[in-house]
Short mmCIF file of C-alpha atoms and ligand atoms in Angstrom, two decimals:
data_model
loop_
_atom_site.label_atom_id
_atom_site.label_comp_id
_atom_site.label_asym_id
_atom_site.label_seq_id
_atom_site.Cartn_x
_atom_site.Cartn_y
_atom_site.Cartn_z
CA MET A 6 -2.45 24.22 -23.30
CA PRO A 7 -0.05 26.60 -21.55
CA ALA A 8 3.53 25.31 -21.79
CA SER A 9 3.97 26.24 -18.13
CA LEU A 10 1.79 23.39 -16.81
CA PRO A 11 3.94 20.86 -14.96
CA GLY A 12 4.16 17.34 -16.37
CA TYR A 13 3.27 14.30 -14.29
CA ALA A 14 6.81 13.68 -13.00
CA GLU A 15 7.32 17.32 -12.04
CA ALA A 16 4.02 17.51 -10.13
CA ALA A 17 4.71 14.16 -8.45
CA THR A 18 8.14 15.36 -7.31
CA LEU A 19 6.64 18.51 -5.83
CA ILE A 20 4.08 16.40 -3.95
CA ALA A 21 6.77 14.00 -2.72
CA GLU A 22 8.77 16.95 -1.32
CA HIS A 23 5.66 18.25 0.37
CA ALA A 24 4.94 14.78 1.79
CA ALA A 25 8.48 14.59 3.20
CA ARG A 26 7.93 17.90 5.02
CA LEU A 27 4.58 16.73 6.44
CA ALA A 28 6.21 13.47 7.60
CA GLU A 29 8.53 15.44 9.91
CA ARG A 30 5.63 16.17 12.26
CA ILE A 31 5.80 13.87 15.29
CA PRO A 32 2.41 12.28 15.87
CA ARG A 33 0.97 10.92 19.12
CA SER A 34 1.48 7.24 19.87
CA GLU A 35 -0.75 4.71 21.65
CA GLU A 36 -0.66 1.01 22.50
CA ILE A 37 -3.26 -1.33 21.07
CA GLY A 38 -3.91 -5.06 21.09
CA LEU A 39 -2.14 -6.99 18.35
CA GLU A 40 -5.47 -8.31 17.06
CA LEU A 41 -6.65 -4.73 16.37
CA SER A 42 -3.48 -3.59 14.62
CA LEU A 43 -4.17 -4.47 10.98
CA GLY A 44 -3.79 -1.34 8.83
CA ARG A 45 -2.44 0.79 11.69
CA VAL A 46 0.94 2.53 11.43
CA LEU A 47 3.69 1.31 13.76
CA SER A 48 5.22 4.15 15.80
CA HIS A 49 8.23 2.24 17.21
CA PRO A 50 10.09 -0.63 15.59
CA ILE A 51 9.38 -4.26 16.42
CA ARG A 52 12.59 -5.99 17.52
CA ALA A 53 13.41 -9.66 18.02
CA ASP A 54 13.15 -10.42 21.75
CA ARG A 55 15.48 -13.43 21.38
CA ASP A 56 17.47 -15.13 18.65
CA MET A 57 15.25 -16.41 15.85
CA PRO A 58 15.09 -19.32 15.92
CA ALA A 59 16.08 -19.55 19.58
CA PHE A 60 17.38 -23.10 19.04
CA PRO A 61 18.63 -24.96 15.93
CA ARG A 62 15.35 -26.02 14.35
CA SER A 63 14.65 -29.05 12.20
CA THR A 64 12.71 -28.20 9.06
CA ARG A 65 11.79 -31.86 8.41
CA ASP A 66 10.44 -34.98 10.01
CA GLY A 67 13.34 -37.43 9.91
CA PHE A 68 16.58 -38.30 11.68
CA ALA A 69 19.16 -35.91 13.10
CA CYS A 70 22.66 -37.22 12.42
CA ARG A 71 26.26 -36.34 11.65
CA ALA A 72 26.44 -35.83 7.88
CA VAL A 73 29.86 -37.54 7.67
CA GLU A 74 28.51 -40.68 9.34
CA ALA A 75 25.28 -40.69 7.31
CA ASN A 76 27.21 -40.45 4.03
CA ALA A 77 29.02 -43.73 4.90
CA HIS A 78 25.60 -45.44 4.57
CA ALA A 79 26.26 -47.59 7.66
CA LEU A 80 23.32 -48.42 9.95
CA LEU A 81 22.89 -45.84 12.73
CA ALA A 82 21.32 -46.76 16.08
CA VAL A 83 18.28 -44.67 17.01
CA ALA A 84 19.37 -42.92 20.21
CA GLY A 85 16.07 -41.17 21.00
CA SER A 86 13.14 -39.25 19.68
CA ILE A 87 12.34 -35.54 19.98
CA ARG A 88 9.08 -33.75 19.18
CA ALA A 89 8.38 -30.09 18.53
CA GLY A 90 8.06 -28.40 21.91
CA ASP A 91 10.39 -30.80 23.74
CA PRO A 92 13.44 -29.26 25.43
CA PRO A 93 16.69 -29.79 23.46
CA ALA A 94 17.94 -33.41 23.64
CA GLY A 95 21.32 -34.99 23.16
CA PRO A 96 24.18 -35.18 22.93
CA LEU A 97 24.02 -37.52 19.95
CA PRO A 98 26.27 -40.56 20.59
CA PRO A 99 28.76 -41.52 17.85
CA GLY A 100 27.29 -43.81 15.16
CA ALA A 101 23.71 -42.90 16.05
CA ALA A 102 20.76 -40.90 14.76
CA TRP A 103 17.98 -39.15 16.67
CA GLU A 104 14.40 -39.32 15.48
CA ILE A 105 13.13 -35.76 15.12
CA MET A 106 9.95 -33.91 14.10
CA THR A 107 9.58 -30.67 12.14
CA GLY A 108 10.02 -27.69 14.44
CA ALA A 109 11.93 -29.64 17.13
CA ALA A 110 15.34 -28.61 18.50
CA VAL A 111 18.21 -30.49 16.84
CA PRO A 112 20.12 -32.52 19.48
CA ALA A 113 23.63 -31.34 20.33
CA GLY A 114 26.22 -33.10 18.19
CA ALA A 115 23.94 -33.53 15.13
CA ASP A 116 24.66 -31.34 12.10
CA ALA A 117 22.05 -32.51 9.57
CA VAL A 118 18.56 -33.98 9.40
CA ILE A 119 17.81 -36.78 6.94
CA MET A 120 14.23 -36.53 5.69
CA LEU A 121 12.09 -39.47 6.68
CA GLU A 122 11.56 -40.26 2.98
CA HIS A 123 15.34 -40.63 2.47
CA VAL A 124 15.88 -43.18 5.24
CA GLU A 125 16.04 -46.98 5.06
CA VAL A 126 15.13 -48.95 8.20
CA ALA A 127 16.78 -52.29 9.02
CA GLU A 128 17.17 -54.18 12.31
CA GLY A 129 15.61 -51.28 14.22
CA LYS A 130 18.36 -49.00 12.90
CA VAL A 131 18.36 -46.42 10.10
CA ARG A 132 20.67 -45.45 7.28
CA LEU A 133 20.71 -42.88 4.51
CA ALA A 134 19.10 -44.44 1.43
CA ALA A 135 21.47 -45.80 -1.19
CA GLY A 136 22.43 -43.30 -3.86
CA ARG A 137 21.71 -40.31 -1.59
CA SER A 138 24.08 -37.97 0.21
CA ILE A 139 23.58 -35.24 2.76
CA GLU A 140 25.52 -32.08 3.58
CA ALA A 141 26.25 -30.66 7.01
CA GLY A 142 23.55 -28.11 7.83
CA GLU A 143 20.90 -29.70 5.61
CA ASN A 144 17.32 -29.31 6.92
CA ILE A 145 18.46 -27.30 9.96
CA VAL A 146 17.93 -23.57 10.58
CA PRO A 147 20.77 -22.60 12.97
CA ALA A 148 19.93 -20.59 16.10
CA GLY A 149 19.88 -16.87 15.25
CA ALA A 150 19.97 -17.47 11.47
CA GLU A 151 16.74 -15.53 10.89
CA ALA A 152 17.45 -12.68 13.32
CA ARG A 153 19.54 -11.92 16.40
CA ALA A 154 17.99 -10.73 19.68
CA GLY A 155 17.49 -6.95 19.35
CA ASP A 156 17.44 -6.90 15.53
CA GLU A 157 14.80 -4.64 13.98
CA LEU A 158 12.19 -6.81 12.24
CA VAL A 159 9.62 -4.17 11.32
CA PRO A 160 10.59 -0.47 11.13
CA ALA A 161 8.55 2.37 12.60
CA GLY A 162 6.22 3.84 9.98
CA THR A 163 5.15 0.46 8.61
CA ARG A 164 1.46 0.11 7.88
CA LEU A 165 0.82 -3.24 9.53
CA GLY A 166 -0.14 -6.20 7.39
CA PRO A 167 -0.53 -9.89 8.21
CA ALA A 168 3.20 -10.69 7.92
CA HIS A 169 4.14 -7.88 10.34
CA ILE A 170 1.50 -9.08 12.79
CA ALA A 171 2.96 -12.60 12.66
CA ALA A 172 6.47 -11.25 13.34
CA ALA A 173 5.16 -9.15 16.25
CA ALA A 174 3.37 -12.17 17.70
CA ALA A 175 6.53 -14.29 17.43
CA CYS A 176 8.36 -11.62 19.47
CA GLY A 177 5.75 -11.60 22.23
CA CYS A 178 4.20 -8.21 21.37
CA ALA A 179 0.64 -8.65 22.66
CA LEU A 180 0.41 -4.84 22.54
CA LEU A 181 1.80 -2.73 19.72
CA PRO A 182 2.78 0.95 19.71
CA VAL A 183 0.95 2.65 16.85
CA ILE A 184 0.28 6.20 15.73
CA ALA A 185 -2.83 7.30 17.61
CA ASP A 186 -4.60 9.60 15.20
CA ARG A 187 -5.38 9.09 11.57
CA PRO A 188 -5.20 12.34 9.58
CA ARG A 189 -8.60 13.98 9.22
CA VAL A 190 -9.29 14.62 5.57
CA ALA A 191 -12.10 17.05 4.78
CA ILE A 192 -14.11 16.27 1.64
CA LEU A 193 -15.98 19.20 0.15
CA THR A 194 -18.01 18.37 -2.94
CA THR A 195 -19.27 21.30 -4.99
CA GLY A 196 -21.87 21.59 -7.74
CA ASP A 197 -25.44 22.82 -8.23
CA GLU A 198 -26.29 19.56 -10.00
CA LEU A 199 -25.55 17.32 -7.02
CA VAL A 200 -28.22 15.63 -4.91
CA PRO A 201 -27.64 13.23 -1.99
CA VAL A 202 -27.24 9.52 -2.70
CA ASP A 203 -30.66 8.70 -1.24
CA ALA A 204 -32.49 11.37 -3.31
CA THR A 205 -34.10 10.93 -6.72
CA PRO A 206 -32.33 13.27 -9.12
CA GLY A 207 -34.48 15.70 -11.08
CA LEU A 208 -33.77 16.23 -14.77
CA GLY A 209 -30.24 17.58 -15.11
CA GLN A 210 -29.29 16.52 -11.60
CA ILE A 211 -26.97 13.67 -10.55
CA ARG A 212 -26.26 11.91 -7.28
CA ASN A 213 -23.12 12.91 -5.42
CA SER A 214 -20.91 9.88 -6.02
CA ASN A 215 -17.62 11.63 -5.31
CA ALA A 216 -18.24 12.09 -1.58
CA PRO A 217 -18.48 8.36 -0.78
CA MET A 218 -15.81 7.49 -3.36
CA LEU A 219 -13.33 9.99 -1.93
CA ALA A 220 -14.17 8.86 1.61
CA ALA A 221 -13.32 5.29 0.56
CA LEU A 222 -10.07 6.42 -1.07
CA VAL A 223 -9.11 8.39 2.05
CA THR A 224 -9.78 5.38 4.31
CA GLN A 225 -7.81 3.14 1.96
CA ALA A 226 -4.85 5.55 2.13
CA GLY A 227 -4.91 5.54 5.96
CA GLY A 228 -6.89 8.72 6.66
CA GLU A 229 -10.18 9.49 8.38
CA PRO A 230 -12.72 11.01 6.01
CA TRP A 231 -14.75 14.02 7.13
CA ILE A 232 -17.54 14.67 4.62
CA LEU A 233 -18.73 18.28 4.66
CA PRO A 234 -22.13 19.41 3.37
CA THR A 235 -22.07 19.89 -0.41
CA ALA A 236 -21.53 23.51 -1.46
CA ARG A 237 -23.47 25.10 -4.29
CA ASP A 238 -21.66 26.91 -7.11
CA ASP A 239 -21.89 30.16 -5.23
CA ALA A 240 -18.90 32.26 -4.20
CA GLN A 241 -20.24 33.07 -0.75
CA GLN A 242 -21.28 29.52 0.10
CA LEU A 243 -18.01 28.11 -1.17
CA GLU A 244 -15.97 30.47 0.94
CA SER A 245 -17.83 29.69 4.16
CA ALA A 246 -17.53 25.96 3.41
CA LEU A 247 -13.76 26.38 2.98
CA LEU A 248 -13.54 28.23 6.29
CA GLN A 249 -15.36 25.35 7.96
CA ALA A 250 -12.74 22.92 6.64
CA LEU A 251 -9.77 24.79 8.12
CA THR A 252 -9.44 22.44 11.11
CA ALA A 253 -8.74 19.44 8.87
CA ASP A 254 -5.27 17.97 8.21
CA LEU A 255 -5.90 17.88 4.47
CA LEU A 256 -8.69 19.27 2.30
CA LEU A 257 -10.13 17.72 -0.85
CA ILE A 258 -12.45 19.91 -2.88
CA SER A 259 -14.24 18.17 -5.72
CA GLY A 260 -15.49 20.08 -8.74
CA GLY A 261 -15.36 23.71 -9.75
CA VAL A 262 -11.74 23.83 -10.90
CA SER A 263 -12.24 23.76 -14.68
CA ALA A 264 -12.51 26.83 -16.91
CA GLY A 265 -16.32 27.10 -16.72
CA LYS A 266 -18.30 30.17 -15.72
CA PHE A 267 -19.29 28.53 -12.41
CA ASP A 268 -15.92 27.08 -11.54
CA LEU A 269 -15.45 29.23 -8.49
CA VAL A 270 -13.03 27.22 -6.38
CA GLU A 271 -9.78 28.90 -7.41
CA PRO A 272 -11.05 32.44 -6.81
CA ALA A 273 -12.38 31.34 -3.40
CA LEU A 274 -8.99 29.83 -2.52
CA ALA A 275 -7.29 33.02 -3.68
CA ARG A 276 -9.53 35.10 -1.39
CA LEU A 277 -8.33 32.96 1.55
CA GLY A 278 -4.74 33.80 0.59
CA ALA A 279 -3.92 30.28 -0.60
CA ARG A 280 -0.47 29.69 -2.04
CA ILE A 281 -1.10 27.86 -5.28
CA HIS A 282 1.62 25.30 -6.15
CA PHE A 283 0.07 24.27 -9.41
CA THR A 284 -3.19 24.74 -11.19
CA GLY A 285 -3.21 22.16 -13.93
CA VAL A 286 -1.00 19.17 -14.68
CA ARG A 287 -0.24 17.63 -18.08
CA ILE A 288 -2.22 14.46 -17.32
CA GLN A 289 -5.44 12.96 -18.56
CA PRO A 290 -7.82 12.59 -16.83
CA GLY A 291 -7.32 15.24 -14.17
CA LYS A 292 -5.70 18.08 -16.07
CA PRO A 293 -7.39 20.91 -14.06
CA LEU A 294 -6.01 19.62 -10.71
CA VAL A 295 -5.12 22.36 -8.21
CA PHE A 296 -2.69 21.93 -5.32
CA CYS A 297 -2.29 24.69 -2.76
CA GLU A 298 -1.67 25.55 0.89
CA ILE A 299 -4.21 27.63 2.78
CA PRO A 300 -2.79 29.85 5.54
CA ARG A 301 -4.10 29.34 9.10
CA GLY A 302 -2.52 32.17 11.10
CA ASN A 303 0.24 30.76 13.27
CA ALA A 304 -0.80 27.15 12.72
CA PRO A 305 0.78 25.14 9.90
CA THR A 306 -0.84 25.74 6.50
CA LEU A 307 -3.64 23.44 5.33
CA PRO A 308 -2.66 21.45 2.22
CA ALA A 309 -5.59 21.36 -0.19
CA PHE A 310 -6.44 19.83 -3.55
CA GLY A 311 -9.01 21.08 -6.01
CA LEU A 312 -9.92 17.82 -7.72
CA PRO A 313 -11.76 17.90 -11.04
CA GLY A 314 -15.36 16.83 -10.45
CA ASN A 315 -15.50 14.06 -13.01
CA PRO A 316 -15.42 10.90 -10.91
CA ILE A 317 -12.60 9.15 -12.79
CA SER A 318 -10.54 12.36 -12.76
CA SER A 319 -11.14 12.74 -9.03
CA ALA A 320 -10.09 9.14 -8.35
CA ALA A 321 -6.97 9.32 -10.53
CA THR A 322 -5.75 12.62 -9.11
CA PHE A 323 -6.46 11.43 -5.56
CA LEU A 324 -4.41 8.24 -6.04
CA LEU A 325 -1.58 10.06 -7.81
CA PHE A 326 -1.24 13.16 -5.65
CA ALA A 327 -3.43 13.18 -2.53
CA ALA A 328 -2.78 9.60 -1.34
CA PRO A 329 0.96 10.32 -0.78
CA LEU A 330 0.07 13.25 1.49
CA VAL A 331 -2.49 11.18 3.44
CA ALA A 332 0.16 8.47 3.93
CA ALA A 333 2.74 11.03 5.08
CA LEU A 334 0.29 12.62 7.53
CA ALA A 335 -0.55 9.15 8.81
CA GLY A 336 3.13 8.64 9.69
CA SER A 337 3.47 5.85 7.13
CA ASN A 338 6.85 5.28 5.51
CA GLN A 339 5.18 3.73 2.46
CA LYS A 340 5.83 6.00 -0.45
CA LEU A 341 2.65 6.29 -2.48
CA PRO A 342 1.64 6.07 -5.25
CA ARG A 343 2.88 2.53 -5.78
CA PHE A 344 2.91 1.32 -9.35
CA ASP A 345 2.89 -2.37 -10.31
CA GLN A 346 4.07 -3.85 -13.58
CA ALA A 347 1.72 -5.38 -16.13
CA VAL A 348 1.60 -6.22 -19.81
CA VAL A 349 -0.89 -4.45 -22.04
CA ALA A 350 -3.33 -6.90 -23.64
CA ARG A 351 -4.50 -4.59 -26.44
CA ASP A 352 -3.14 -1.38 -27.95
CA ILE A 353 -3.89 1.77 -25.94
CA LYS A 354 -3.55 5.19 -27.51
CA GLY A 355 -1.23 7.74 -25.97
CA ARG A 356 -1.02 11.51 -26.30
CA PRO A 357 1.93 13.64 -27.40
CA ASP A 358 1.21 16.32 -24.81
CA LEU A 359 -0.14 14.44 -21.75
CA THR A 360 0.53 11.45 -19.53
CA ARG A 361 -2.58 9.29 -19.72
CA PHE A 362 -4.02 7.13 -16.93
CA VAL A 363 -6.44 4.74 -18.56
CA PRO A 364 -9.00 2.84 -16.45
CA SER A 365 -8.27 -0.81 -17.05
CA THR A 366 -8.95 -4.27 -15.76
CA THR A 367 -6.27 -6.83 -14.94
CA ALA A 368 -6.20 -10.59 -15.21
CA PHE A 369 -3.45 -13.06 -14.45
CA ALA A 370 -2.73 -15.28 -17.42
CA ASN A 371 0.33 -17.25 -18.63
CA GLY A 372 2.39 -16.10 -15.66
CA GLN A 373 1.83 -12.38 -16.15
CA THR A 374 -0.59 -9.60 -15.24
CA LEU A 375 -2.46 -8.53 -18.35
CA ALA A 376 -4.12 -5.10 -18.35
CA THR A 377 -6.98 -4.26 -20.73
CA ALA A 378 -8.50 -0.77 -21.01
CA VAL A 379 -12.17 -0.92 -20.01
CA GLY A 380 -13.27 1.39 -22.83
CA SER A 381 -15.29 4.30 -21.54
CA GLN A 382 -17.35 7.29 -22.58
CA GLY A 383 -14.87 9.57 -20.84
CA SER A 384 -13.96 10.48 -17.29
CA GLY A 385 -17.57 10.67 -16.13
CA ASP A 386 -18.36 7.05 -17.08
CA LEU A 387 -18.96 5.35 -13.74
CA ALA A 388 -20.27 2.19 -15.38
CA ALA A 389 -16.88 1.74 -17.07
CA PHE A 390 -15.02 2.74 -13.92
CA ALA A 391 -16.84 0.02 -11.96
CA ARG A 392 -15.26 -2.54 -14.34
CA ALA A 393 -11.74 -1.16 -13.74
CA ASP A 394 -9.28 -2.20 -11.04
CA CYS A 395 -6.33 -0.04 -12.09
CA PHE A 396 -5.09 2.81 -14.25
CA VAL A 397 -2.57 1.99 -16.97
CA MET A 398 -0.02 4.79 -17.32
CA ILE A 399 0.83 5.89 -20.86
CA PRO A 400 3.82 8.24 -20.64
CA GLU A 401 3.60 11.58 -22.42
CA GLY A 402 4.79 11.54 -26.01
CA LEU A 403 4.00 7.87 -26.67
CA ASP A 404 1.80 7.56 -29.70
CA ARG A 405 0.45 4.24 -28.43
CA LEU A 406 1.25 1.43 -26.03
CA ARG A 407 1.22 -1.69 -28.16
CA ALA A 408 -0.25 -5.04 -27.15
CA GLY A 409 2.45 -7.03 -25.35
CA SER A 410 4.33 -3.96 -24.07
CA PRO A 411 5.12 -3.66 -20.38
CA ALA A 412 3.29 -0.89 -18.54
CA SER A 413 3.08 0.64 -15.09
CA ILE A 414 -0.32 0.26 -13.45
CA LEU A 415 -1.73 2.08 -10.46
CA ARG A 416 -4.15 -0.03 -8.44
CA ILE A 417 -7.49 1.53 -7.53
P1 AMP B 1 -16.71 20.19 -12.55
O1 AMP B 1 -15.31 19.75 -12.21
O2 AMP B 1 -17.40 20.85 -11.42
O3 AMP B 1 -16.71 21.01 -13.82
O4 AMP B 1 -17.52 18.87 -12.87
C1 AMP B 1 -17.14 18.04 -13.93
C2 AMP B 1 -18.13 16.90 -14.09
O5 AMP B 1 -18.13 16.10 -12.94
C3 AMP B 1 -19.56 17.37 -14.28
O6 AMP B 1 -20.16 16.50 -15.21
C4 AMP B 1 -20.16 17.19 -12.93
O7 AMP B 1 -21.54 16.99 -12.95
C5 AMP B 1 -19.44 15.97 -12.41
N1 AMP B 1 -19.36 15.99 -10.94
C6 AMP B 1 -18.97 17.04 -10.20
N2 AMP B 1 -19.02 16.75 -8.91
C7 AMP B 1 -19.47 15.47 -8.82
C8 AMP B 1 -19.76 14.61 -7.72
N3 AMP B 1 -19.57 15.01 -6.45
N4 AMP B 1 -20.22 13.38 -7.98
C9 AMP B 1 -20.38 12.97 -9.26
N5 AMP B 1 -20.13 13.74 -10.33
C10 AMP B 1 -19.68 14.99 -10.13
MG1 MG B 2 -19.09 21.82 -11.01
#
């Protein structure tokens, strides 16, 4: 292997720098209904429209009181009752308590709420149960404790999930400003052996599984897949297919980047004047990965990946290197790839010269995420891949990752 190939970290850094440059483009914004916003990228921050909470809120059913009085364990007269949704009540008279429900405004003058379960009732009055004490502030969220009016709750660039939608709803955002266009990602599969999914392969042929897989990965990363007709391993056909893809925001080419006689992608890219950033990375699977920029006259260059055709190699290299660019083009501030932590259930072999990404399956047991390699016949084994939900990363130079060791995993 040529010593000049970048390692995983080096290639990832180069991609991250490229992503940062792409993120500087200012995309179009539009307003959409909150209920349609899941997965969209916020273009302007969501701010609190009033203090949160807007009134001191009881977090319990019980009795609002003065902590000092309650701690004396004397009987307190019940001065009133307040339910969630009622306007603030009070003031609380001296020597009294106010019945209160979870979510209701704490009456003026009260500084604590005794939980219902900690109250003794006698003669129509209440007192803090013997042996218990209460501190000022207990079971009350003060007005503005969560956020002040105008505070930023969700920054621009956030890909909206359920928690962000809840925060937006709480602030009265029935409409949300989001980035209008998802980046259009062209998917060009290449290979004489490929037939469409609905065809019966002849001997030596296989169905094109990368096109739908890459489309799914693109959608998952926040892009809009654009599947081009499959190109044969033919210089002319490849070049015209590449020309067709020039209007995309990002181009994924699958296959044809290895060292074989019919691996014609790199020469075709070279004929278009592509600036090659790397051709090969010290990773497995995915070593032949190509990353380049194709010139487009005065328009910005088209970033393009030549992904190795083996399905597991294509998936790994997409997640590691293409997903961050899709996210950046989508205006998302989420830095991909995102690794989680797991513990390896069984030994996995490493390599002295490569960072490995091993298809694995995770399970949650004894309070930790356990990752087990699925065991495959190599990076074309789709049956094994279908049993995997992540890649376990084995850093270069590690002879093996032993059972019980912590590991970084990349979710599929
Ligand atoms: P290549 O990168 O073109 O040398 O292809 C490597 C391996 O991946 C070969 O076994 C191909 O048949 C397989 N392959 C290439 N493209 C696809 C595809 N679109 N779907 C499924 N397998 C593919
Ligand atoms: Mg091929």
